[in-house]
XYZ file of C-alpha atoms in Angstrom:
328
model
C 33.130 -13.453 -97.805
C 31.044 -14.239 -94.740
C 29.877 -17.842 -95.075
C 28.050 -17.841 -91.757
C 24.587 -18.124 -93.413
C 25.794 -21.239 -95.244
C 27.413 -22.735 -92.148
C 24.207 -22.235 -90.179
C 22.371 -24.622 -92.504
C 24.466 -27.477 -91.080
C 23.825 -29.394 -87.884
C 26.557 -30.183 -85.375
C 25.074 -33.614 -84.826
C 25.743 -36.741 -86.835
C 28.622 -37.624 -89.129
C 30.916 -34.707 -90.092
C 29.986 -33.219 -93.457
C 32.232 -32.098 -96.268
C 33.304 -28.555 -95.542
C 30.774 -26.140 -97.084
C 33.562 -23.796 -98.171
C 35.094 -26.562 -100.262
C 31.684 -27.551 -101.634
C 30.975 -23.952 -102.594
C 34.293 -23.648 -104.418
C 33.568 -26.825 -106.363
C 30.066 -25.656 -107.307
C 31.208 -22.195 -108.412
C 34.042 -23.606 -110.492
C 31.760 -26.223 -112.054
C 29.233 -23.585 -113.065
C 32.004 -21.409 -114.490
C 33.007 -24.425 -116.570
C 29.387 -24.978 -117.736
C 29.049 -28.179 -115.724
C 25.670 -28.321 -113.986
C 24.803 -31.997 -113.611
C 25.678 -33.432 -110.201
C 26.826 -36.652 -111.874
C 29.124 -34.721 -114.220
C 30.520 -32.769 -111.276
C 31.183 -36.062 -109.484
C 32.986 -37.337 -112.572
C 35.054 -34.146 -112.818
C 36.097 -34.503 -109.177
C 37.578 -37.899 -110.021
C 39.119 -37.001 -113.391
C 39.846 -33.259 -113.600
C 42.970 -32.095 -111.783
C 41.496 -28.629 -111.183
C 38.513 -30.109 -109.381
C 40.803 -32.466 -107.468
C 42.829 -29.508 -106.221
C 39.747 -27.530 -105.188
C 38.252 -30.486 -103.325
C 41.490 -31.666 -101.737
C 41.059 -34.941 -103.649
C 37.779 -35.645 -101.887
C 35.585 -38.079 -103.814
C 32.090 -36.642 -103.414
C 28.993 -38.590 -104.398
C 26.555 -36.950 -106.822
C 23.739 -37.293 -104.273
C 25.767 -35.254 -101.788
C 26.351 -32.602 -104.445
C 22.647 -32.487 -105.303
C 21.647 -32.226 -101.631
C 24.164 -29.451 -101.015
C 22.807 -27.496 -103.952
C 19.111 -27.905 -103.126
C 19.122 -28.100 -99.311
C 22.022 -25.853 -98.344
C 23.132 -23.514 -101.107
C 19.746 -22.610 -102.556
C 18.533 -20.696 -99.505
C 21.708 -18.630 -99.037
C 23.024 -18.213 -102.564
C 21.687 -14.673 -103.032
C 23.377 -13.570 -99.829
C 26.707 -14.942 -101.068
C 26.086 -13.396 -104.485
C 25.431 -10.014 -102.852
C 28.662 -10.188 -100.878
C 30.665 -10.931 -104.020
C 29.108 -7.977 -105.862
C 29.710 -5.641 -102.908
C 33.316 -6.801 -102.793
C 33.683 -5.968 -106.489
C 32.036 -2.590 -105.911
C 34.442 -1.881 -103.065
C 37.322 -2.594 -105.434
C 35.762 -0.173 -107.983
C 35.289 -2.975 -110.489
C 31.537 -2.403 -110.720
C 29.168 0.430 -109.926
C 25.745 -0.103 -108.404
C 24.629 3.352 -109.499
C 24.317 2.417 -113.166
C 22.882 -0.845 -114.531
C 22.097 -2.354 -117.910
C 19.060 -4.620 -117.802
C 17.893 -7.260 -120.241
C 15.936 -10.486 -120.216
C 16.673 -13.882 -121.659
C 14.723 -17.122 -121.834
C 16.318 -20.116 -120.134
C 15.046 -23.526 -121.175
C 14.025 -25.890 -118.412
C 15.268 -29.468 -118.276
C 11.614 -30.551 -118.318
C 10.184 -32.544 -121.198
C 9.157 -30.432 -124.175
C 5.903 -32.311 -124.678
C 4.653 -32.317 -121.088
C 2.583 -29.168 -121.436
C -0.651 -28.227 -119.720
C -2.499 -25.340 -121.367
C -4.833 -23.005 -119.531
C -6.964 -22.428 -122.628
C -7.362 -26.181 -123.101
C -8.565 -26.548 -119.509
C -11.063 -23.736 -120.012
C -12.322 -25.277 -123.266
C -12.641 -28.751 -121.752
C -14.534 -27.429 -118.741
C -16.958 -25.585 -121.010
C -17.503 -28.744 -123.070
C -18.123 -30.756 -119.922
C -20.662 -28.209 -118.667
C -22.459 -28.151 -122.002
C -22.623 -31.942 -122.310
C -23.743 -32.342 -118.720
C -26.453 -29.721 -119.173
C -27.706 -31.428 -122.334
C -27.832 -34.805 -120.602
C -29.547 -33.268 -117.584
C -32.230 -31.698 -119.800
C -32.782 -35.011 -121.591
C -33.019 -36.871 -118.289
C -35.510 -34.321 -116.959
C -37.673 -34.729 -120.054
C -38.158 -38.458 -119.428
C -37.974 -38.522 -115.623
C -40.841 -39.273 -113.289
C -42.326 -36.361 -111.416
C -40.464 -37.148 -108.190
C -37.118 -37.104 -110.045
C -37.730 -33.810 -111.797
C -35.771 -30.809 -110.575
C -37.539 -27.460 -111.073
C -34.284 -25.495 -110.824
C -31.405 -26.620 -113.067
C -28.011 -26.853 -111.338
C -25.252 -24.384 -112.233
C -22.811 -26.752 -113.914
C -20.123 -24.153 -114.629
C -19.664 -23.399 -110.934
C -20.199 -26.893 -109.561
C -17.560 -28.777 -107.629
C -16.590 -32.398 -108.419
C -18.862 -33.768 -105.688
C -21.919 -31.942 -107.052
C -21.067 -33.024 -110.590
C -20.806 -36.640 -109.439
C -24.191 -36.464 -107.711
C -25.805 -35.011 -110.836
C -24.140 -37.607 -113.071
C -25.322 -40.426 -110.794
C -28.876 -39.104 -110.897
C -28.837 -38.770 -114.699
C -27.481 -42.282 -115.065
C -30.155 -43.684 -112.740
C -32.980 -41.978 -114.666
C -31.682 -43.112 -118.061
C -31.161 -46.647 -116.831
C -34.836 -46.984 -115.917
C -36.538 -44.774 -118.501
C -34.477 -44.536 -121.684
C -34.046 -47.016 -124.528
C -31.426 -44.859 -126.258
C -28.200 -46.883 -125.964
C -26.030 -43.965 -127.097
C -27.443 -41.710 -124.408
C -26.918 -44.408 -121.813
C -23.319 -44.931 -122.919
C -22.681 -41.201 -122.768
C -24.277 -41.041 -119.338
C -22.008 -43.821 -118.060
C -18.977 -42.006 -119.484
C -20.014 -38.787 -117.735
C -20.600 -40.641 -114.482
C -17.179 -42.263 -114.626
C -15.001 -39.405 -115.916
C -16.438 -35.934 -115.399
C -15.938 -35.553 -111.639
C -12.316 -36.859 -111.666
C -11.533 -34.703 -114.701
C -12.974 -31.607 -113.055
C -10.913 -32.288 -109.937
C -7.807 -32.634 -112.112
C -8.558 -29.365 -113.916
C -9.012 -27.552 -110.610
C -5.643 -28.823 -109.390
C -4.031 -27.716 -112.647
C -5.587 -24.257 -112.367
C -4.062 -23.876 -108.903
C -0.633 -24.556 -110.421
C -1.278 -22.266 -113.394
C -2.432 -19.236 -111.377
C -2.144 -16.355 -113.863
C -0.183 -18.324 -116.457
C -1.470 -20.001 -119.596
C 0.806 -23.041 -119.465
C 3.144 -25.156 -117.373
C 5.148 -28.349 -117.674
C 4.033 -31.517 -115.911
C 7.629 -32.422 -115.065
C 8.543 -28.874 -113.972
C 5.367 -27.093 -112.842
C 7.234 -23.819 -112.279
C 8.285 -23.644 -115.941
C 6.130 -21.814 -118.482
C 6.098 -22.608 -122.187
C 7.706 -19.777 -124.139
C 9.708 -19.134 -127.282
C 13.450 -19.423 -126.867
C 16.012 -17.203 -128.537
C 18.136 -20.259 -129.228
C 15.747 -22.131 -131.517
C 17.874 -24.860 -133.089
C 14.875 -26.317 -134.946
C 13.984 -22.890 -136.393
C 10.269 -23.551 -136.034
C 9.315 -21.240 -133.182
C 8.377 -24.199 -131.008
C 7.353 -23.318 -127.470
C 9.527 -24.895 -124.793
C 9.296 -24.961 -120.998
C 11.488 -22.296 -119.495
C 11.934 -19.193 -117.403
C 12.330 -15.517 -118.138
C 15.597 -14.471 -116.489
C 16.058 -10.756 -115.860
C 19.681 -9.733 -115.508
C 21.260 -6.395 -114.652
C 24.939 -5.924 -115.401
C 27.579 -3.277 -114.997
C 31.019 -3.494 -116.542
C 29.956 -6.916 -117.915
C 29.414 -8.269 -114.397
C 26.007 -9.428 -113.187
C 24.862 -7.355 -110.217
C 21.207 -8.399 -110.017
C 19.107 -11.283 -111.296
C 15.519 -12.442 -110.964
C 13.499 -15.278 -112.494
C 9.945 -14.998 -113.805
C 7.233 -17.183 -115.244
C 5.936 -14.240 -117.278
C 7.104 -14.367 -120.884
C 6.989 -10.574 -121.278
C 9.792 -8.349 -119.970
C 7.474 -5.366 -119.497
C 5.859 -6.752 -116.338
C 9.122 -7.698 -114.621
C 10.876 -4.358 -114.210
C 9.280 -3.197 -110.961
C 9.980 -6.357 -108.959
C 13.442 -6.608 -110.537
C 14.258 -3.144 -109.196
C 12.799 -4.087 -105.817
C 15.196 -7.027 -105.709
C 18.084 -4.638 -106.415
C 16.996 -2.466 -103.492
C 16.588 -5.520 -101.259
C 20.139 -6.603 -102.036
C 21.919 -3.259 -101.767
C 19.493 -1.034 -99.804
C 19.343 1.445 -102.665
C 18.119 1.746 -106.230
C 20.384 2.444 -109.206
C 20.563 6.020 -110.417
C 20.581 5.051 -114.102
C 19.002 2.168 -115.978
C 19.504 1.238 -119.609
C 17.197 -1.278 -121.276
C 15.866 -2.143 -124.708
C 12.381 -1.620 -126.148
C 11.161 -4.801 -124.476
C 10.584 -2.733 -121.331
C 8.907 0.243 -122.956
C 5.536 1.020 -121.484
C 3.934 4.060 -119.962
C 3.815 2.310 -116.585
C 7.548 1.574 -116.641
C 8.447 5.116 -117.695
C 6.339 6.451 -114.814
C 7.861 3.908 -112.440
C 11.404 4.992 -113.267
C 10.478 8.660 -113.056
C 8.798 8.231 -109.668
C 11.837 6.400 -108.334
C 14.154 9.125 -109.657
C 15.985 6.676 -111.907
C 17.401 8.172 -115.073
C 15.983 5.957 -117.806
C 17.543 5.040 -121.114
C 14.734 2.792 -122.335
C 14.085 2.814 -126.056
C 10.446 3.260 -127.020
C 8.954 1.013 -129.683
C 8.869 3.604 -132.495
C 12.401 4.857 -131.851
C 13.971 3.201 -134.910
C 11.185 4.421 -137.186
C 11.546 7.986 -135.984
C 15.311 7.816 -136.302
C 14.897 6.605 -139.867
C 12.532 9.467 -140.680
C 14.884 12.064 -139.205
C 17.782 10.677 -141.248
C 15.701 10.913 -144.403
C 14.820 14.532 -143.607
C 18.490 15.358 -143.054
C 19.456 13.731 -146.340
C 16.812 15.760 -148.179
C 18.064 19.028 -146.717
C 21.597 18.139 -147.735
């Protein structure tokens, strides 16, 4: 395996680093042993004889392990992965002409109750606009002529600065003209909170993009239902939709998505396969989670023989069996 891409991430200056080849061996073996935490890997290096042998009895700090994973390995891992798969293909252990694709949800290490919901942001913004418009109309009804605005502002499209200016004006009018303490209290609340809240919602919408949710402690994670639901309550958890293609029980292609639905992932997943190996598979087998007219057309246009079950397949199979039984 050519480790030149990994070696190029290191500088020749400064204190000599642990050899990246040794670090890579430790990381691969740790992951094969279901050890992912850098602290647990550090502990294994000091206690597990297999890790000691791989590392040459080097005692590596967990911070070094974490930095290697995030700063060095992350950017070149797919290149190393590709080389391993090509090596297996050269040895006839896998074929890149035929793949079996499926998706699985991987739970993030983020907190389960750190969610931000797109629908909640939309609802809150609508409530803010409605309340601000009501207060503006009330303020206009009691304002002096010089404070009256003939054209009402567009609250739904306003930015935080414009909202703050409007809230300040409403508060000033009510302070001088209104005896309604509840209205004044509401005006002060709007003046204090609406502009910062709108700014926060705008920042959250930038993170959300096309999604409906994300986790505050892992903004890339989307809340979705996991297959492994130990509480058996269908609770949404922050995670990722991992798309995996295998052949002969060996992973040959993988991609990660924030989309909870497998249907929308197939095209880019195939593009990743082509990017890795400069060609598309000739056959693809997948379950009904990928069935859609667009995906069938996609596979046909790319000359990929598709074995993708459509959503009424089981029903039609059941009907045909019943017909056969009747004829018998």
